[in-house]
Coordinates of C-alpha atoms in Angstrom, one line a residue:
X1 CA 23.0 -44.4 -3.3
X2 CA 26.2 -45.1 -1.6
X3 CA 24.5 -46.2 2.0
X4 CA 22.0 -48.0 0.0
X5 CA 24.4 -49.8 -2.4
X6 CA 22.3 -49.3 -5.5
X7 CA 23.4 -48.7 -9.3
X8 CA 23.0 -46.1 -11.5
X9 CA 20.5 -48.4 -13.6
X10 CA 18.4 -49.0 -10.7
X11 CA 18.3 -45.2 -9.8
X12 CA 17.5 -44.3 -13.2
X13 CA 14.2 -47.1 -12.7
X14 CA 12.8 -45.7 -9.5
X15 CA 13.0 -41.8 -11.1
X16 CA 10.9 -43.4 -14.2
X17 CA 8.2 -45.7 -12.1
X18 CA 7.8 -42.6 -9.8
X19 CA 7.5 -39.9 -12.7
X20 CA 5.6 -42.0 -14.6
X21 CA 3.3 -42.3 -11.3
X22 CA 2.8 -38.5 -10.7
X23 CA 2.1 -38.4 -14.7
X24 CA -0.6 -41.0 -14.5
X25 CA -1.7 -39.1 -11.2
X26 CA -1.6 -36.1 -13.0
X27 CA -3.5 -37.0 -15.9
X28 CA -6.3 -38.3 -13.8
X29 CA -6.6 -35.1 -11.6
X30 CA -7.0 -32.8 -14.5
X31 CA -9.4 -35.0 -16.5
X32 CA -7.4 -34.4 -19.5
X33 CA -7.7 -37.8 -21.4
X34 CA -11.2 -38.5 -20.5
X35 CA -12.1 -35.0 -21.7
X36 CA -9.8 -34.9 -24.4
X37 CA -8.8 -31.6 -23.0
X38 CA -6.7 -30.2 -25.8
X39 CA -5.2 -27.4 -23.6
X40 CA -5.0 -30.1 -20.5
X41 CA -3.2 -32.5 -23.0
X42 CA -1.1 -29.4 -24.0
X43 CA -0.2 -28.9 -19.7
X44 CA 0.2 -33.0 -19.7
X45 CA 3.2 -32.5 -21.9
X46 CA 5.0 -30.0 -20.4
X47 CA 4.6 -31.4 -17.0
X48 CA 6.0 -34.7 -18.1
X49 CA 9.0 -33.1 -20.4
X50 CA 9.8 -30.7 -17.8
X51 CA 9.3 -31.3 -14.8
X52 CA 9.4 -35.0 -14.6
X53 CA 12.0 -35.4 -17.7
X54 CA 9.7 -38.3 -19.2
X55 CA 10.6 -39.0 -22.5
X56 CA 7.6 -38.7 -25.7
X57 CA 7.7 -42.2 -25.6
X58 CA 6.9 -42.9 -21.9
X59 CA 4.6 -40.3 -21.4
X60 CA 2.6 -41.7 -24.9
X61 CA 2.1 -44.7 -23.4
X62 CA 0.8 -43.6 -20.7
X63 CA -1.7 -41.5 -22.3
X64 CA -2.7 -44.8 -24.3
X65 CA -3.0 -46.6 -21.3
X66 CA -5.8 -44.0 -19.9
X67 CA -7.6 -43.5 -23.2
X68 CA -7.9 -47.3 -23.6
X69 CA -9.0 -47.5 -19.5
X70 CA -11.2 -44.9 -20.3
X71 CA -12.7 -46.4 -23.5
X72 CA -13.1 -50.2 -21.3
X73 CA -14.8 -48.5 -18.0
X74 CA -17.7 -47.5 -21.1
X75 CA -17.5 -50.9 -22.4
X76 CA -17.4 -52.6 -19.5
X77 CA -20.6 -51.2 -18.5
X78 CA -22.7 -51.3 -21.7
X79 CA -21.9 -54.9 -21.2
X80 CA -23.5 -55.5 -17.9
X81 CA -26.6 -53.8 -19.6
X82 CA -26.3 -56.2 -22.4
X83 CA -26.4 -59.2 -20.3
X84 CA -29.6 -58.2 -18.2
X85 CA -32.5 -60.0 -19.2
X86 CA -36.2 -58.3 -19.9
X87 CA -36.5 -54.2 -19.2
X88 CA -33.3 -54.2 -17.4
X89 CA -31.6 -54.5 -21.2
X90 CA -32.0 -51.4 -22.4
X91 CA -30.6 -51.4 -26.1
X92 CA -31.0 -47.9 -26.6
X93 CA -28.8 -46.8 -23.7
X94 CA -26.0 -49.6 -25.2
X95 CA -26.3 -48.0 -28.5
X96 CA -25.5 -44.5 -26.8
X97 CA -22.5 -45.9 -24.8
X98 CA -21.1 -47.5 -27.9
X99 CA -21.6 -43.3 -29.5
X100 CA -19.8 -41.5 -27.1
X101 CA -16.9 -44.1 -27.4
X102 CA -16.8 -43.1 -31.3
X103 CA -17.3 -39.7 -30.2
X104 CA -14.5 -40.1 -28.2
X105 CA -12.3 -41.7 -30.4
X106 CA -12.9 -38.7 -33.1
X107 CA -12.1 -36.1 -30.7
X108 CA -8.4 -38.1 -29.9
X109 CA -8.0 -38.4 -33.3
X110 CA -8.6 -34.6 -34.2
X111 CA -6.2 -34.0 -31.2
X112 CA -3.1 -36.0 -31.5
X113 CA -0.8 -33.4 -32.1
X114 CA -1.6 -31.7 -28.4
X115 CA 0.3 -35.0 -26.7
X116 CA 2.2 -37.4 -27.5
X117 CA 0.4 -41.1 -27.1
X118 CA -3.0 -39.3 -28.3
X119 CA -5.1 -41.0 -30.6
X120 CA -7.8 -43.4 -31.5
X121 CA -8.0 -46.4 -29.5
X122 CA -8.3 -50.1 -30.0
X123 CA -9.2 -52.7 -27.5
X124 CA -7.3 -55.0 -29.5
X125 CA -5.0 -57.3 -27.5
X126 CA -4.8 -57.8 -24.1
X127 CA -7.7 -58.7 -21.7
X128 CA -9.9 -58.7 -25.1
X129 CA -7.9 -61.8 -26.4
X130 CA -9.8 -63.9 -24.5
X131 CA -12.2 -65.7 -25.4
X132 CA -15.1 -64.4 -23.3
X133 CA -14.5 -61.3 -23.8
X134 CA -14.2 -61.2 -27.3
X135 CA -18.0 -62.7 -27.7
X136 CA -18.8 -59.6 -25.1
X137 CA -17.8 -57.3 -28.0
X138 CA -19.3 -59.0 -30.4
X139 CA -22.5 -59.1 -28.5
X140 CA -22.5 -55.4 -28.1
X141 CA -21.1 -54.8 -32.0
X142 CA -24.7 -57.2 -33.2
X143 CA -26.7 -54.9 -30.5
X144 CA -25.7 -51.3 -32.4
X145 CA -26.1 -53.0 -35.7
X146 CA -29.1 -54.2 -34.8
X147 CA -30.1 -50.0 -33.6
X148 CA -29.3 -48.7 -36.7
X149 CA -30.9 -51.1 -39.5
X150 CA -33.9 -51.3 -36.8
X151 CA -36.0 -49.4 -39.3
X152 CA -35.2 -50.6 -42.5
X153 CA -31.9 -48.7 -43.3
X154 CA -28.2 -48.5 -42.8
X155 CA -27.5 -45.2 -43.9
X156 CA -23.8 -44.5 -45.2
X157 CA -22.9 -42.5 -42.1
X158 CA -24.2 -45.6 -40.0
X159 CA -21.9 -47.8 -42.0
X160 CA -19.1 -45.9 -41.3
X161 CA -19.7 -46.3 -37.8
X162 CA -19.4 -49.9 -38.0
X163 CA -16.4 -49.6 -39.8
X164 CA -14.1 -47.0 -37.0
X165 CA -16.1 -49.7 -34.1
X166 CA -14.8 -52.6 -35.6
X167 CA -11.7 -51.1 -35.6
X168 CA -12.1 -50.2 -31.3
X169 CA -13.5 -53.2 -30.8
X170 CA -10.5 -55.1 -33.3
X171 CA -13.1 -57.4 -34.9
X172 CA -11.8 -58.6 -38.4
X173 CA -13.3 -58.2 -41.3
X174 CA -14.8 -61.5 -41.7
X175 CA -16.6 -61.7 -38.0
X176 CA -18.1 -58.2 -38.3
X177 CA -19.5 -58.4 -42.0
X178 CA -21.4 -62.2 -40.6
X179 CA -23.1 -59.6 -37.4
X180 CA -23.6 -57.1 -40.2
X181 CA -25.3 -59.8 -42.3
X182 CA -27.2 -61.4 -39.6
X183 CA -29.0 -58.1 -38.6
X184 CA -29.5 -56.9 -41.8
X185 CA -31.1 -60.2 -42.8
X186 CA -33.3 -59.6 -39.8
X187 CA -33.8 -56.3 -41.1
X188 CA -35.2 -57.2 -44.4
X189 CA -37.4 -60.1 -43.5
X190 CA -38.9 -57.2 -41.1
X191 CA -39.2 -54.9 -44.5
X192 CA -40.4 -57.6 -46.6
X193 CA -43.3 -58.9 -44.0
X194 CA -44.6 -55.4 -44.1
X195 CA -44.5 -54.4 -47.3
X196 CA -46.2 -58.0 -47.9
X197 CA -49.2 -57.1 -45.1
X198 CA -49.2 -53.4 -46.0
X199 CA -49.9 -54.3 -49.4
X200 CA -46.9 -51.9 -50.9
X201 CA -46.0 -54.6 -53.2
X202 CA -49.4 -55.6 -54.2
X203 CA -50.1 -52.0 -55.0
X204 CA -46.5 -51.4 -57.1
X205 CA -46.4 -51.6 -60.6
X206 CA -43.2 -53.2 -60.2
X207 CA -42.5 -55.4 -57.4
X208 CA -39.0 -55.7 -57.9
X209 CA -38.2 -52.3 -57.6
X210 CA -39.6 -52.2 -54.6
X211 CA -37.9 -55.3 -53.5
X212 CA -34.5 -53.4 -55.3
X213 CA -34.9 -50.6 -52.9
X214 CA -35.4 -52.0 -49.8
X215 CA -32.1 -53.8 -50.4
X216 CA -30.7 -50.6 -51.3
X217 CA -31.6 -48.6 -47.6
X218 CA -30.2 -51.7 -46.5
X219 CA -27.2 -51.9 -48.0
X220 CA -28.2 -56.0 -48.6
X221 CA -26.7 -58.8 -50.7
X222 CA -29.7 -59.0 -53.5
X223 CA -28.4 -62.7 -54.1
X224 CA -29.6 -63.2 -50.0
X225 CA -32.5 -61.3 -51.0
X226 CA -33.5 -63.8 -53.5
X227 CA -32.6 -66.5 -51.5
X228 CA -35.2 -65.1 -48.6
X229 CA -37.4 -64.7 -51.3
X230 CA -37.0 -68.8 -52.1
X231 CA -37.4 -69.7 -49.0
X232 CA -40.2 -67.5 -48.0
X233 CA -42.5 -69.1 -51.5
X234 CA -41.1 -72.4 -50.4
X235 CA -43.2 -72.0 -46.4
X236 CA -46.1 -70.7 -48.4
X237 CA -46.3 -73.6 -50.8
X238 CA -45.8 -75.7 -47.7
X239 CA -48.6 -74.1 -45.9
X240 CA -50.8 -74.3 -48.6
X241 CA -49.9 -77.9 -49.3
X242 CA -50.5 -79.1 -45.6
X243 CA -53.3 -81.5 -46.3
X244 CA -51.9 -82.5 -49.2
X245 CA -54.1 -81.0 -51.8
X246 CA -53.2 -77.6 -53.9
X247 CA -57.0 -76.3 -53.9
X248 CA -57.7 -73.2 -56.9
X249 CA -57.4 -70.8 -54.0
X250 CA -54.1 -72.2 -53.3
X251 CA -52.9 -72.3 -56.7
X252 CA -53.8 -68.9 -57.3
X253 CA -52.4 -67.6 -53.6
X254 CA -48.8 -69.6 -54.7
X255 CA -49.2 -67.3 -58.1
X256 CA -49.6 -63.8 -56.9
X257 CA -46.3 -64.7 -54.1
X258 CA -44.2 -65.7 -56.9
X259 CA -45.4 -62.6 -58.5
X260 CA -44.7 -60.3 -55.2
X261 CA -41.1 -61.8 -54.4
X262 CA -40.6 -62.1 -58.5
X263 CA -39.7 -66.0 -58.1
X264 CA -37.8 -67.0 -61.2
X265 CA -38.8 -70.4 -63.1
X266 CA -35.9 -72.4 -61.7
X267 CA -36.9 -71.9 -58.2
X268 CA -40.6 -72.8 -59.1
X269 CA -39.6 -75.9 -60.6
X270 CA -37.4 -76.7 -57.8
X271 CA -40.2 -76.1 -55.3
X272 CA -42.8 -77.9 -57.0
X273 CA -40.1 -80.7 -57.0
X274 CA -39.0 -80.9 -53.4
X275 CA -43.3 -80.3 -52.0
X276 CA -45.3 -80.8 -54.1
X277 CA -43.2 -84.0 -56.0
X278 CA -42.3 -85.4 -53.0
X279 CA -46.3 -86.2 -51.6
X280 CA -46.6 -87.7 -55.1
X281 CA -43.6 -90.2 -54.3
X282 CA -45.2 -91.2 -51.6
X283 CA -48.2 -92.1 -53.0
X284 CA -46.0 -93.9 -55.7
X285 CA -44.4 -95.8 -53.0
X286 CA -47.2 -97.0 -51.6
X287 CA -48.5 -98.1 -54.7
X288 CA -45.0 -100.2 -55.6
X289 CA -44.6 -101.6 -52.3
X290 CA -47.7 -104.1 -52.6
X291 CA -47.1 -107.2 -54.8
X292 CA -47.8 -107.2 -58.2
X293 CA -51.0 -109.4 -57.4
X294 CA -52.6 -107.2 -54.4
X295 CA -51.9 -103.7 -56.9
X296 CA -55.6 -102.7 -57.7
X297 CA -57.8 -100.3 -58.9
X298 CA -57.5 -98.6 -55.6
X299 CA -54.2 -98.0 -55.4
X300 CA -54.2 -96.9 -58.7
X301 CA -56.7 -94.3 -58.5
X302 CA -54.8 -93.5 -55.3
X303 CA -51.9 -92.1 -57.3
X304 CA -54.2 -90.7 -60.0
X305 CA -55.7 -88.6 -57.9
X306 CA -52.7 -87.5 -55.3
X307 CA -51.3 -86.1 -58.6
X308 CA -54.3 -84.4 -59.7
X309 CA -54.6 -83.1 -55.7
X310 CA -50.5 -81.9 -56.0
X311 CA -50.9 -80.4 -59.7
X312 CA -47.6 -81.4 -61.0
X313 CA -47.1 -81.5 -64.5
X314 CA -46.6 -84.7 -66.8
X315 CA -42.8 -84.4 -66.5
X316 CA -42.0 -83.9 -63.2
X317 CA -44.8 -87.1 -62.4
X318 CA -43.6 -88.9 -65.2
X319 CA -39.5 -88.6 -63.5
X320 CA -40.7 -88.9 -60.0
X321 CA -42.8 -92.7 -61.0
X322 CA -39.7 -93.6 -62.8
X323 CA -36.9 -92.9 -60.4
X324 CA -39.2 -95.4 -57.9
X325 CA -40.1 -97.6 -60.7
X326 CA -36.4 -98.1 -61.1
X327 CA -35.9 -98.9 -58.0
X328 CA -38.3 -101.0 -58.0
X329 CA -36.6 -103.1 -60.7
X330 CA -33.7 -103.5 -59.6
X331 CA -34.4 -104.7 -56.5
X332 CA -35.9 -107.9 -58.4
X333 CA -32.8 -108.1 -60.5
X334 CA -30.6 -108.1 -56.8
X335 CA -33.1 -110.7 -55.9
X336 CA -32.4 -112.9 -58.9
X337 CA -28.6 -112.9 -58.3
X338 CA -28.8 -114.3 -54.7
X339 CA -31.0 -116.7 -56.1
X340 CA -29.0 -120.5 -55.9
X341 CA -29.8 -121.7 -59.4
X342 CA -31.1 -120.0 -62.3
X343 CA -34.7 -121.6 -62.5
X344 CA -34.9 -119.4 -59.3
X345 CA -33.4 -116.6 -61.5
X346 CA -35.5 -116.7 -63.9
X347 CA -38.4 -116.9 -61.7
X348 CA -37.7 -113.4 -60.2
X349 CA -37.2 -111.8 -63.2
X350 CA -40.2 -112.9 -64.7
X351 CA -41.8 -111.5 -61.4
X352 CA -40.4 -108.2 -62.9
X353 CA -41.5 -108.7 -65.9
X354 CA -45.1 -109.2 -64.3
X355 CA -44.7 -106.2 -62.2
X356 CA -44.1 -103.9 -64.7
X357 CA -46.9 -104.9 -66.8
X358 CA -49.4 -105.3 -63.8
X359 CA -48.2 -102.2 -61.8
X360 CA -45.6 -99.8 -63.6
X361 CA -47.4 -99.5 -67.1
X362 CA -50.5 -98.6 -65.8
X363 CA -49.2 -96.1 -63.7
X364 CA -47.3 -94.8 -66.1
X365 CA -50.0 -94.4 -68.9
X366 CA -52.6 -92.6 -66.1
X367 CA -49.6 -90.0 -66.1
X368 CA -48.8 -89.7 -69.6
X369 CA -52.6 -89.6 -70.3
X370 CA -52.9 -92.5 -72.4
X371 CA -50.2 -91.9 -74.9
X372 CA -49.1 -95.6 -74.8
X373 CA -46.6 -95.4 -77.0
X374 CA -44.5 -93.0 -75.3
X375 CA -45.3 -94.5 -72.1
X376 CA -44.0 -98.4 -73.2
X377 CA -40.5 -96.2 -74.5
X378 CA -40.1 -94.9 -71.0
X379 CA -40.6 -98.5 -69.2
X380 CA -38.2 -100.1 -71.5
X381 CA -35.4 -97.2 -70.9
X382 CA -36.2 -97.6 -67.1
X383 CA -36.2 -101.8 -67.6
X384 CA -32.3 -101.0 -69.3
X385 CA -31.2 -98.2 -67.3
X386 CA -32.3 -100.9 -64.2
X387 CA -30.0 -103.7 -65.5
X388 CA -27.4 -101.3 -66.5
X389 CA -27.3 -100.7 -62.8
X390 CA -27.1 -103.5 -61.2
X391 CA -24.2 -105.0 -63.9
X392 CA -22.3 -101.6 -62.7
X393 CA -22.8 -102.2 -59.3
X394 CA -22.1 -106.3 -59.7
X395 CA -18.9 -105.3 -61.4
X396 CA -18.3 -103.0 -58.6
X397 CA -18.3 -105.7 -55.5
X398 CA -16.8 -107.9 -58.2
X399 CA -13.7 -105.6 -58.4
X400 CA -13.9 -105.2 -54.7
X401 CA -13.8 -108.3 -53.8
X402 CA -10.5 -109.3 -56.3
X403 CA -9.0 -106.2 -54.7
X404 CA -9.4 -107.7 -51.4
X405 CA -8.3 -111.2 -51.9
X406 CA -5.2 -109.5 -53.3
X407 CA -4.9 -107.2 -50.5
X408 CA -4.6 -110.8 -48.3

């Protein structure tokens, strides 16, 4: 120290780097940490109080430094697996990794008291802030996930799992319940196609206990359950709708799934809506986009029979012809306002007025069966609720316009 010039401080450093070196060294040799040796972790200690006078504190975070290397070598390579394409990605052998690191971690926790340092690790931090290799994780947290609902199930000792790996792999809450969900979801679409083909529901007395305990083994949102369900009645309507025409097959096919998934009323309505209403406004506008002289008996029957093809009720045909029959009108009463002079104004409403006699009422009395009366109440609402529009909007750009001359 005196040749050499140095302080006390920087003597103090080199006997720390150079303990702490033969510690780590040490630690390696005797397999200790990757064994989780208790009576190896017990020798760790007294080498590094003793002999190398390393305090608790050092020789902890050493210790934490080799668990964590230890738990990143496994890691490391049940990621390479995970990025291989075909064969070469063997999920099963990823899901076994991913077991011995909780294994691992258990055992650390049950011996913490043998050394200081010892104790579950967390891969939180560090290289795993980045970006790349935080999807890595999450790639391998979807791939055990995926293992263990594979068959319909997330038992509770499963879940548990997840919950100490999310912990390793320091996932929050939020990003490993959206994995969770998106496996599961796979799961139960899986369950549900099944019981569908195997006939399981078909057979059940009660379809929605079925349906309650497959979300059950799954541990699965009912509400996403019922929104599978929605969707899933939704493709089969679509499917049976393809060329545009419910057929009695297809009616009663759309009847026993609604019965199967137990589709509630709303979602019916909505559906028959959104497919089946939606062919029927095209038909209507078709119909409403001739003029008022070239509508004919054609066209006419055209709607007639699209609706009888869709089987929509009397409302639902009755709302869909009105909300395009009000369109309808009020682009004659925009017409009339651009018009220079009213003679011109008066021509396009009386256009309107022609329209709705030649073209709406007829269409509207095919759907309401011929009940005239209620049929002429529902043209003049449309005729007001029309006019009442386009004052709103002209008082609108009116408004607008003052706003902006002021703004100048």
């Amino acid at each position: 120290r005196r040749v050499f010039r140095v302080t006390d401080a920087q003597v103090a450093l080199a006997l720390k780097d150079n303990a702490s070196q033969l510690f780590r060294t040490f630690l390696v040799d005797n397999g200790a940490v990757a064994n989780v040796d208790a009576n190896g972790l017990a020798e760790a200690k007294e080498y590094a109080n003793g002999d190398l006078l390393l305090s608790d504190d050092i020789a902890g975070e050493i210790v934490q430094s080799e668990a964590r290397a230890h738990v990143v070598e496994i890691v490391e390579s049940a990621s390479e697996i995970a990025k291989q394409r075909g064969s070469a990605r063997d999920v099963d052998t990823v899901e076994k990794k991913i077991e011995s690191i909780l294994d691992y971690n258990g055992r650390l926790e049950v011996t913490s008291s043998a050394c200081p340092g010892v104790g579950p690790v967390t891969l939180f931090g560090g290289e795993y802030d980045a970006d790349t290799k935080i999807n890595e994780l999450k790639e391998l947290f979807k791939i055990f996930v995926e293992q263990k609902v594979k068959g319909g199930e997330l038992s509770q000792v499963s879940s548990a799992k997840l919950g100490k790996l999310r912990l390793v792999f320091g996932l929050g809450n939020k990003e490993a319940d959206a994995i969770t969900l998106e496996a599961t979801t796979k799961a139960y679409r899986l369950s549900l196609r099944d019981a569908v083909k195997s006939g399981k529901l078909e057979s059940t007395e009660s379809p929605a206990k079925v349906l309650q305990s497959m979300c059950e083994a799954l541990q699965f949102p009912p509400e996403v359950a019922e929104s599978i369900h929605s969707e899933n009645y939704r493709a089969k309507l679509e499917t049976l709708l393809k060329d545009k025409v419910l057929s009695d097959e297809g009616a009663d096919e759309a009847k026993r799934v609604r019965k199967l998934l137990c589709i509630p009323q709303k979602v019916v309505d909505q559906c028959e809506r959104e497919v089946q209403g939606e062919i029927f406004r095209m038909a209507c506008k078709t119909a409403l986009a001739v003029p008022t002289e070239s509508f004919n008996d054609e066209l006419r029957g055209r709607v007639r029979k699209t609706r009888e093809n869709v089987r929509i009720s009397d409302e639902l045909a009755l709302d869909v012809l009105g909300q395009e029959a009000k369109r309808a009108f009020m682009g004659y009463i925009k017409d009339s306002k651009i018009k220079s002079n009213k003679v011109d104004q008066m021509k396009e409403i009386r256009r309107m007025v022609y329209f709705n006699e030649g073209v709406i009422t007829p269409l509207v009395n095919d759907v309401t069966k011929g009940k005239a009366e209620a049929a002429a109440e529902e043209l003049a609402k449309l005729m007001k609720e029309a006019q009442e529009a386009a004052a709103k909007e002209e008082a609108e750009e009116k408004a607008k316009a003052e706003a902006e001359a002021k703004a100048k």
